[in-house]
PDB file of C-alpha atoms in Angstrom:
ATOM      1  CA  GLN A 290      51.747 -16.998 -42.206  1.00 31.00           C
ATOM      2  CA  LEU A 291      48.879 -16.982 -44.662  1.00 32.00           C
ATOM      3  CA  ARG A 292      50.233 -17.933 -48.006  1.00 33.00           C
ATOM      4  CA  ALA A 293      48.225 -16.721 -51.065  1.00 33.00           C
ATOM      5  CA  THR A 294      48.644 -19.029 -54.105  1.00 28.00           C
ATOM      6  CA  THR A 295      47.563 -18.629 -57.723  1.00 30.00           C
ATOM      7  CA  GLY A 296      45.847 -21.990 -57.394  1.00 34.00           C
ATOM      8  CA  LEU A 297      43.426 -20.711 -54.771  1.00 31.00           C
ATOM      9  CA  LYS A 298      40.355 -19.569 -56.649  1.00 36.00           C
ATOM     10  CA  ALA A 299      37.720 -19.319 -53.842  1.00 40.00           C
ATOM     11  CA  LEU A 300      37.598 -19.536 -49.969  1.00 38.00           C
ATOM     12  CA  SER A 301      34.428 -21.017 -48.792  1.00 38.00           C
ATOM     13  CA  LEU A 302      34.974 -19.986 -45.063  1.00 41.00           C
ATOM     14  CA  VAL A 303      37.006 -17.336 -43.316  1.00 45.00           C
ATOM     15  CA  ASN A 304      36.912 -17.796 -39.532  1.00 43.00           C
ATOM     16  CA  VAL A 305      38.453 -14.947 -37.558  1.00 43.00           C
ATOM     17  CA  GLN A 306      38.715 -16.157 -33.912  1.00 38.00           C
ATOM     18  CA  HIS A 307      39.422 -12.550 -32.855  1.00 39.00           C
ATOM     19  CA  PRO A 308      39.314  -9.634 -35.385  1.00 40.00           C
ATOM     20  CA  CYS A 309      42.500  -7.895 -34.066  1.00 37.00           C
ATOM     21  CA  THR A 310      44.935 -10.502 -32.747  1.00 31.00           C
ATOM     22  CA  GLY A 311      43.352 -13.924 -33.215  1.00 33.00           C
ATOM     23  CA  SER A 312      44.159 -16.465 -35.795  1.00 31.00           C
ATOM     24  CA  PHE A 313      42.929 -16.795 -39.296  1.00 35.00           C
ATOM     25  CA  GLU A 314      41.687 -19.874 -41.186  1.00 36.00           C
ATOM     26  CA  GLY A 315      40.822 -20.074 -44.757  1.00 38.00           C
ATOM     27  CA  ARG A 316      39.556 -23.336 -46.240  1.00 37.00           C
ATOM     28  CA  GLU A 317      39.290 -24.558 -49.761  1.00 37.00           C
ATOM     29  CA  GLY A 318      38.152 -27.994 -50.205  1.00 37.00           C
ATOM     30  CA  GLY A 319      40.049 -30.098 -47.633  1.00 36.00           C
ATOM     31  CA  ARG A 320      42.930 -27.752 -47.472  1.00 36.00           C
ATOM     32  CA  THR A 321      43.431 -25.256 -44.609  1.00 35.00           C
ATOM     33  CA  GLU A 322      45.918 -22.414 -44.423  1.00 37.00           C
ATOM     34  CA  GLY A 323      46.263 -20.400 -41.137  1.00 39.00           C
ATOM     35  CA  GLY A 324      48.282 -17.703 -39.440  1.00 39.00           C
ATOM     36  CA  GLN A 325      48.469 -14.917 -36.940  1.00 36.00           C
ATOM     37  CA  GLY A 326      48.064 -11.230 -37.398  1.00 43.00           C
ATOM     38  CA  GLY A 327      45.531  -8.476 -37.472  1.00 48.00           C
ATOM     39  CA  LEU A 328      42.371  -8.531 -39.657  1.00 48.00           C
ATOM     40  CA  GLU A 329      43.653  -5.673 -41.660  1.00 45.00           C
ATOM     41  CA  GLU A 330      47.043  -7.358 -42.498  1.00 48.00           C
ATOM     42  CA  LYS A 331      45.052 -10.489 -43.604  1.00 47.00           C
ATOM     43  CA  ALA A 332      42.736  -8.465 -45.606  1.00 45.00           C
ATOM     44  CA  GLN A 333      45.537  -6.804 -47.461  1.00 44.00           C
ATOM     45  CA  ARG A 334      47.048 -10.114 -48.253  1.00 43.00           C
ATOM     46  CA  LEU A 335      43.673 -11.426 -49.624  1.00 42.00           C
ATOM     47  CA  HIS A 336      43.245  -8.291 -51.591  1.00 41.00           C
ATOM     48  CA  MET A 337      46.234  -9.312 -53.794  1.00 33.00           C
ATOM     49  CA  HIS A 338      44.291 -12.026 -55.455  1.00 38.00           C
ATOM     50  CA  PRO A 339      40.805 -12.362 -56.938  1.00 39.00           C
ATOM     51  CA  LEU A 340      39.393 -14.491 -54.133  1.00 43.00           C
ATOM     52  CA  THR A 341      35.633 -14.856 -53.109  1.00 48.00           C
ATOM     53  CA  PHE A 342      35.009 -15.774 -49.594  1.00 50.00           C
ATOM     54  CA  SER A 343      32.761 -15.342 -46.552  1.00 59.00           C
ATOM     55  CA  LEU A 344      33.667 -13.469 -43.310  1.00 63.00           C
ATOM     56  CA  VAL A 345      31.683 -14.558 -40.208  1.00 63.00           C
ATOM     57  CA  LEU A 346      32.464 -12.916 -36.876  1.00 58.00           C
ATOM     58  CA  LEU A 347      30.887 -14.793 -34.015  1.00 53.00           C
ATOM     59  CA  SER A 348      29.318 -13.036 -31.032  1.00 50.00           C
ATOM     60  CA  SER A 349      31.654 -14.535 -28.431  1.00 45.00           C
ATOM     61  CA  PHE A 350      34.291 -11.858 -28.843  1.00 47.00           C
ATOM     62  CA  PRO A 351      35.669 -10.138 -25.790  1.00 47.00           C
ATOM     63  CA  PRO A 352      34.606  -6.517 -25.091  1.00 49.00           C
ATOM     64  CA  PHE A 353      37.453  -4.978 -26.949  1.00 48.00           C
ATOM     65  CA  LEU A 354      35.943  -5.670 -30.335  1.00 55.00           C
ATOM     66  CA  PRO A 355      36.800  -2.462 -32.390  1.00 58.00           C
ATOM     67  CA  HIS A 356      34.319   0.217 -33.143  1.00 69.00           C
ATOM     68  CA  ALA A 357      32.142  -0.396 -36.180  1.00 76.00           C
ATOM     69  CA  ASP A 358      34.001   2.253 -38.237  1.00 79.00           C
ATOM     70  CA  VAL A 359      37.374   0.588 -37.549  1.00 79.00           C
ATOM     71  CA  LEU A 360      36.075  -2.858 -38.246  1.00 82.00           C
ATOM     72  CA  PHE A 361      34.371  -1.897 -41.582  1.00 85.00           C
ATOM     73  CA  ARG A 362      37.527  -0.101 -42.713  1.00 84.00           C
ATOM     74  CA  GLN A 363      39.511  -3.243 -42.107  1.00 81.00           C
ATOM     75  CA  VAL A 364      37.186  -5.404 -44.183  1.00 85.00           C
ATOM     76  CA  SER A 365      36.776  -2.776 -46.951  1.00 83.00           C
ATOM     77  CA  CYS A 366      39.771  -4.007 -48.939  1.00 83.00           C
ATOM     78  CA  MET A 367      38.261  -7.517 -49.286  1.00 87.00           C
ATOM     79  CA  ARG A 368      36.953  -6.805 -52.620  1.00 87.00           C
ATOM     80  CA  GLY A 369      36.161 -10.472 -53.191  1.00 89.00           C
ATOM     81  CA  LEU A 370      33.942 -10.711 -50.276  1.00 91.00           C
ATOM     82  CA  GLN A 371      30.649 -12.279 -50.883  1.00 93.00           C
ATOM     83  CA  GLU A 372      29.242 -12.765 -47.408  1.00 94.00           C
ATOM     84  CA  LEU A 373      29.717 -10.493 -44.363  1.00 92.00           C
ATOM     85  CA  ASN A 374      27.971 -11.574 -41.160  1.00 92.00           C
ATOM     86  CA  LEU A 375      28.657  -9.333 -38.199  1.00 90.00           C
ATOM     87  CA  SER A 376      25.343  -9.874 -36.334  1.00 91.00           C
ATOM     88  CA  ALA A 377      25.137  -9.766 -32.612  1.00 90.00           C
ATOM     89  CA  ASN A 378      28.649  -8.340 -31.995  1.00 86.00           C
ATOM     90  CA  GLY A 379      27.874  -5.275 -30.033  1.00 87.00           C
ATOM     91  CA  LEU A 380      28.885  -2.891 -32.922  1.00 89.00           C
ATOM     92  CA  LYS A 381      28.174   0.809 -32.511  1.00 90.00           C
ATOM     93  CA  GLY A 382      28.407   3.721 -34.964  1.00 91.00           C
ATOM     94  CA  PRO A 383      27.072   4.472 -38.405  1.00 94.00           C
ATOM     95  CA  LEU A 384      26.890   2.333 -41.466  1.00 94.00           C
ATOM     96  CA  PRO A 385      29.701   2.933 -43.876  1.00 93.00           C
ATOM     97  CA  PRO A 386      28.587   4.312 -47.275  1.00 94.00           C
ATOM     98  CA  SER A 387      31.966   2.930 -48.706  1.00 92.00           C
ATOM     99  CA  LEU A 388      30.653  -0.595 -48.675  1.00 92.00           C
ATOM    100  CA  GLY A 389      28.591   0.222 -51.701  1.00 93.00           C
ATOM    101  CA  HIS A 390      31.836   0.701 -53.688  1.00 94.00           C
ATOM    102  CA  ASP A 391      34.520  -1.452 -51.828  1.00 93.00           C
ATOM    103  CA  LEU A 392      32.582  -4.720 -51.798  1.00 94.00           C
ATOM    104  CA  PRO A 393      31.072  -5.008 -55.328  1.00 93.00           C
ATOM    105  CA  LEU A 394      30.592  -8.829 -55.069  1.00 94.00           C
ATOM    106  CA  LEU A 395      28.659  -8.779 -51.856  1.00 95.00           C
ATOM    107  CA  ARG A 396      25.620 -11.219 -51.800  1.00 96.00           C
ATOM    108  CA  VAL A 397      24.842 -11.422 -48.045  1.00 96.00           C
ATOM    109  CA  LEU A 398      25.231  -8.615 -45.557  1.00 96.00           C
ATOM    110  CA  SER A 399      23.991  -9.279 -42.047  1.00 95.00           C
ATOM    111  CA  LEU A 400      24.307  -6.648 -39.385  1.00 95.00           C
ATOM    112  CA  SER A 401      21.354  -7.402 -37.118  1.00 96.00           C
ATOM    113  CA  ASN A 402      21.269  -7.178 -33.391  1.00 95.00           C
ATOM    114  CA  ASN A 403      23.922  -4.595 -32.864  1.00 93.00           C
ATOM    115  CA  GLY A 404      23.894  -0.907 -31.702  1.00 93.00           C
ATOM    116  CA  LEU A 405      24.271   0.617 -35.196  1.00 95.00           C
ATOM    117  CA  THR A 406      22.984   4.221 -35.634  1.00 95.00           C
ATOM    118  CA  GLY A 407      22.569   6.936 -38.211  1.00 97.00           C
ATOM    119  CA  THR A 408      20.943   6.693 -41.711  1.00 98.00           C
ATOM    120  CA  LEU A 409      20.834   4.119 -44.408  1.00 98.00           C
ATOM    121  CA  PRO A 410      23.627   4.953 -47.040  1.00 97.00           C
ATOM    122  CA  ALA A 411      22.300   5.704 -50.440  1.00 98.00           C
ATOM    123  CA  GLU A 412      25.633   4.458 -51.858  1.00 97.00           C
ATOM    124  CA  TRP A 413      24.541   0.883 -50.986  1.00 97.00           C
ATOM    125  CA  GLY A 414      22.410   1.076 -54.159  1.00 97.00           C
ATOM    126  CA  ASN A 415      25.560   0.002 -56.074  1.00 97.00           C
ATOM    127  CA  LEU A 416      25.386  -3.422 -54.505  1.00 97.00           C
ATOM    128  CA  HIS A 417      23.894  -5.003 -57.491  1.00 96.00           C
ATOM    129  CA  HIS A 418      24.722  -8.583 -56.426  1.00 97.00           C
ATOM    130  CA  LEU A 419      23.260  -8.277 -52.978  1.00 98.00           C
ATOM    131  CA  GLU A 420      20.595 -10.913 -52.112  1.00 98.00           C
ATOM    132  CA  ASP A 421      20.223 -10.814 -48.410  1.00 98.00           C
ATOM    133  CA  LEU A 422      20.245  -7.566 -46.405  1.00 98.00           C
ATOM    134  CA  LYS A 423      19.665  -7.925 -42.715  1.00 98.00           C
ATOM    135  CA  LEU A 424      19.839  -4.690 -40.506  1.00 98.00           C
ATOM    136  CA  SER A 425      17.084  -5.519 -37.955  1.00 98.00           C
ATOM    137  CA  PHE A 426      17.265  -4.771 -34.200  1.00 98.00           C
ATOM    138  CA  ASN A 427      19.488  -1.579 -34.377  1.00 97.00           C
ATOM    139  CA  SER A 428      18.805   2.100 -33.836  1.00 97.00           C
ATOM    140  CA  LEU A 429      18.866   3.211 -37.518  1.00 98.00           C
ATOM    141  CA  GLU A 430      16.835   6.204 -38.492  1.00 98.00           C
ATOM    142  CA  GLY A 431      15.678   8.203 -41.506  1.00 98.00           C
ATOM    143  CA  SER A 432      14.094   6.978 -44.690  1.00 98.00           C
ATOM    144  CA  ILE A 433      14.973   4.282 -47.051  1.00 98.00           C
ATOM    145  CA  PRO A 434      16.964   5.819 -49.927  1.00 98.00           C
ATOM    146  CA  ASP A 435      15.465   5.703 -53.504  1.00 96.00           C
ATOM    147  CA  ALA A 436      18.903   4.731 -54.699  1.00 97.00           C
ATOM    148  CA  TRP A 437      18.331   1.280 -53.197  1.00 98.00           C
ATOM    149  CA  ALA A 438      16.300   0.575 -56.277  1.00 97.00           C
ATOM    150  CA  GLY A 439      19.739  -0.410 -57.616  1.00 97.00           C
ATOM    151  CA  MET A 440      19.935  -3.474 -55.611  1.00 97.00           C
ATOM    152  CA  THR A 441      18.119  -5.482 -58.124  1.00 96.00           C
ATOM    153  CA  SER A 442      19.129  -8.908 -56.891  1.00 98.00           C
ATOM    154  CA  LEU A 443      17.529  -8.480 -53.323  1.00 98.00           C
ATOM    155  CA  ARG A 444      15.547 -11.393 -52.052  1.00 98.00           C
ATOM    156  CA  LEU A 445      15.382 -10.586 -48.407  1.00 98.00           C
ATOM    157  CA  VAL A 446      15.176  -7.050 -46.877  1.00 98.00           C
ATOM    158  CA  SER A 447      14.993  -7.112 -43.093  1.00 98.00           C
ATOM    159  CA  LEU A 448      14.983  -3.659 -41.428  1.00 98.00           C
ATOM    160  CA  SER A 449      12.466  -4.443 -38.531  1.00 98.00           C
ATOM    161  CA  TYR A 450      12.833  -2.876 -35.072  1.00 98.00           C
ATOM    162  CA  ASN A 451      14.780   0.349 -35.885  1.00 98.00           C
ATOM    163  CA  GLN A 452      13.539   3.902 -36.014  1.00 98.00           C
ATOM    164  CA  LEU A 453      13.100   4.204 -39.704  1.00 98.00           C
ATOM    165  CA  SER A 454      10.482   6.681 -40.957  1.00 98.00           C
ATOM    166  CA  GLY A 455       9.047   8.277 -44.082  1.00 97.00           C
ATOM    167  CA  PRO A 456       6.874   6.356 -46.587  1.00 97.00           C
ATOM    168  CA  VAL A 457       7.281   2.767 -47.672  1.00 97.00           C
ATOM    169  CA  PRO A 458       9.061   3.155 -50.940  1.00 96.00           C
ATOM    170  CA  SER A 459       7.319   2.194 -54.148  1.00 94.00           C
ATOM    171  CA  PHE A 460      10.475   1.016 -55.810  1.00 96.00           C
ATOM    172  CA  PHE A 461      10.273  -2.275 -53.851  1.00 96.00           C
ATOM    173  CA  SER A 462       7.815  -3.399 -56.636  1.00 94.00           C
ATOM    174  CA  THR A 463      10.554  -3.172 -59.164  1.00 95.00           C
ATOM    175  CA  LEU A 464      12.801  -5.694 -57.499  1.00 96.00           C
ATOM    176  CA  PRO A 465      12.003  -8.795 -59.438  1.00 93.00           C
ATOM    177  CA  ALA A 466      13.435 -11.491 -56.990  1.00 96.00           C
ATOM    178  CA  LEU A 467      12.102  -9.921 -53.746  1.00 97.00           C
ATOM    179  CA  GLU A 468      10.642 -12.705 -51.562  1.00 98.00           C
ATOM    180  CA  ALA A 469      10.580 -11.177 -48.040  1.00 98.00           C
ATOM    181  CA  LEU A 470      10.172  -7.401 -47.019  1.00 98.00           C
ATOM    182  CA  LEU A 471      10.306  -7.088 -43.242  1.00 98.00           C
ATOM    183  CA  LEU A 472       9.746  -3.519 -42.091  1.00 98.00           C
ATOM    184  CA  GLY A 473       7.925  -4.080 -38.816  1.00 98.00           C
ATOM    185  CA  GLY A 474       8.604  -2.150 -35.596  1.00 98.00           C
ATOM    186  CA  ASN A 475       9.604   1.181 -37.137  1.00 98.00           C
ATOM    187  CA  LYS A 476       7.913   4.603 -37.773  1.00 98.00           C
ATOM    188  CA  PHE A 477       6.945   4.451 -41.326  1.00 98.00           C
ATOM    189  CA  THR A 478       4.048   6.799 -42.233  1.00 98.00           C
ATOM    190  CA  GLY A 479       1.673   7.332 -45.111  1.00 97.00           C
ATOM    191  CA  ALA A 480      -0.325   4.911 -47.078  1.00 96.00           C
ATOM    192  CA  LEU A 481       0.677   1.494 -48.261  1.00 96.00           C
ATOM    193  CA  PRO A 482       1.729   1.823 -51.931  1.00 95.00           C
ATOM    194  CA  PRO A 483      -0.642   0.057 -54.301  1.00 95.00           C
ATOM    195  CA  SER A 484       2.485  -0.889 -56.226  1.00 95.00           C
ATOM    196  CA  LEU A 485       3.264  -3.623 -53.672  1.00 94.00           C
ATOM    197  CA  GLY A 486       0.802  -5.669 -55.575  1.00 94.00           C
ATOM    198  CA  ALA A 487       3.396  -6.134 -58.391  1.00 94.00           C
ATOM    199  CA  LEU A 488       5.582  -8.286 -55.950  1.00 94.00           C
ATOM    200  CA  SER A 489       4.790 -11.542 -57.607  1.00 90.00           C
ATOM    201  CA  HIS A 490       7.461 -13.615 -55.653  1.00 94.00           C
ATOM    202  CA  ILE A 491       6.767 -12.107 -52.232  1.00 96.00           C
ATOM    203  CA  HIS A 492       5.971 -14.649 -49.462  1.00 96.00           C
ATOM    204  CA  ALA A 493       6.472 -12.513 -46.310  1.00 97.00           C
ATOM    205  CA  LEU A 494       5.355  -8.887 -45.962  1.00 97.00           C
ATOM    206  CA  TYR A 495       5.747  -7.429 -42.422  1.00 98.00           C
ATOM    207  CA  LEU A 496       4.631  -3.875 -41.864  1.00 98.00           C
ATOM    208  CA  PHE A 497       3.302  -4.244 -38.233  1.00 98.00           C
ATOM    209  CA  GLN A 498       3.922  -1.687 -35.625  1.00 98.00           C
ATOM    210  CA  ASN A 499       4.335   1.380 -37.722  1.00 98.00           C
ATOM    211  CA  GLU A 500       2.292   4.655 -38.180  1.00 98.00           C
ATOM    212  CA  LEU A 501       0.754   3.709 -41.579  1.00 98.00           C
ATOM    213  CA  GLU A 502      -2.746   4.842 -42.411  1.00 97.00           C
ATOM    214  CA  GLY A 503      -5.351   4.690 -44.992  1.00 96.00           C
ATOM    215  CA  PRO A 504      -6.816   1.610 -46.668  1.00 96.00           C
ATOM    216  CA  ILE A 505      -5.263  -1.745 -47.421  1.00 96.00           C
ATOM    217  CA  PRO A 506      -4.588  -1.721 -51.214  1.00 95.00           C
ATOM    218  CA  ASP A 507      -6.823  -4.131 -53.148  1.00 95.00           C
ATOM    219  CA  SER A 508      -3.759  -4.809 -55.184  1.00 95.00           C
ATOM    220  CA  LEU A 509      -2.257  -6.956 -52.410  1.00 95.00           C
ATOM    221  CA  GLY A 510      -4.568  -9.702 -53.559  1.00 93.00           C
ATOM    222  CA  SER A 511      -2.298 -10.066 -56.631  1.00 94.00           C
ATOM    223  CA  CYS A 512       0.626 -11.180 -54.530  1.00 94.00           C
ATOM    224  CA  LEU A 513      -0.334 -14.996 -55.002  1.00 92.00           C
ATOM    225  CA  ALA A 514       2.869 -16.211 -53.404  1.00 95.00           C
ATOM    226  CA  LEU A 515       2.227 -14.333 -50.124  1.00 94.00           C
ATOM    227  CA  GLN A 516       2.156 -16.500 -47.073  1.00 96.00           C
ATOM    228  CA  LYS A 517       2.481 -14.060 -44.274  1.00 96.00           C
ATOM    229  CA  LEU A 518       0.948 -10.560 -44.235  1.00 95.00           C
ATOM    230  CA  LEU A 519       1.412  -8.646 -40.970  1.00 96.00           C
ATOM    231  CA  LEU A 520      -0.237  -5.129 -40.763  1.00 96.00           C
ATOM    232  CA  SER A 521      -1.202  -4.957 -37.071  1.00 97.00           C
ATOM    233  CA  HIS A 522      -0.563  -1.860 -34.822  1.00 97.00           C
ATOM    234  CA  ASN A 523      -1.025   0.698 -37.540  1.00 97.00           C
ATOM    235  CA  LYS A 524      -3.725   3.336 -38.299  1.00 96.00           C
ATOM    236  CA  LEU A 525      -5.209   1.496 -41.329  1.00 96.00           C
ATOM    237  CA  THR A 526      -8.806   2.168 -42.035  1.00 96.00           C
ATOM    238  CA  GLY A 527     -11.548   0.717 -44.310  1.00 94.00           C
ATOM    239  CA  PRO A 528     -12.634  -2.775 -44.984  1.00 93.00           C
ATOM    240  CA  LEU A 529     -10.484  -5.762 -45.816  1.00 93.00           C
ATOM    241  CA  PRO A 530     -10.186  -5.951 -49.622  1.00 92.00           C
ATOM    242  CA  PRO A 531     -12.113  -8.941 -50.971  1.00 93.00           C
ATOM    243  CA  SER A 532      -9.129  -9.571 -53.255  1.00 91.00           C
ATOM    244  CA  LEU A 533      -7.289 -10.975 -50.270  1.00 90.00           C
ATOM    245  CA  GLY A 534      -9.470 -14.093 -50.496  1.00 89.00           C
ATOM    246  CA  ARG A 535      -7.548 -14.968 -53.580  1.00 87.00           C
ATOM    247  CA  LEU A 536      -4.449 -15.688 -51.487  1.00 87.00           C
ATOM    248  CA  GLN A 537      -4.265 -19.443 -51.213  1.00 84.00           C
ATOM    249  CA  HIS A 538      -0.989 -19.758 -49.183  1.00 74.00           C
TER     250      HIS A 538
END
């Protein structure tokens, strides 16, 4: 049985060999505690103490991995969770809006390479500590909510290869730590917002394979940290801005 102790302040690794019936292993320093039982039972135990930890579910699970809605409901009581990696697990269904309230300390959320559908929850704008958001290679649709401007700690946004649409939001320019904005392989329309030029720390900007049109903003020449700019397979027109010549990286 997993024993929660007052001396246990942070779990650096949670390894769930199988989310429903497999074993649980938590590690702090050189100490390991393990036990059997469902993920929901383990989560309830962990919820009793102010722990911070990571949950990584590997893609080697058998085919009876629970529906995404069930799995998200099971981890929702892990309020100390800082990293949730469920990439390449064959998850299907919508993204849960409740994560924006249930996991307030989340720093890394990786759900790429699944079969997730539906829209992007506006409630996730409450994830003020989130740094890395990876949702690429799913079947998500709709626009990016303006409420996501509240995720002010974002460094990486990876939404490539979905079916997202609408304009590229201008609020990205207000995220002070943003280093990589990966939106390629979607259905974004309209013009590139000139406000993207305010991204002083951006080093990767992927907007290829969308339906963007109009000129390339001259303001992109102000992104002096930019190393990779991918704009191919759009409907962009006009000349290349001379300001791009200022990009040294």
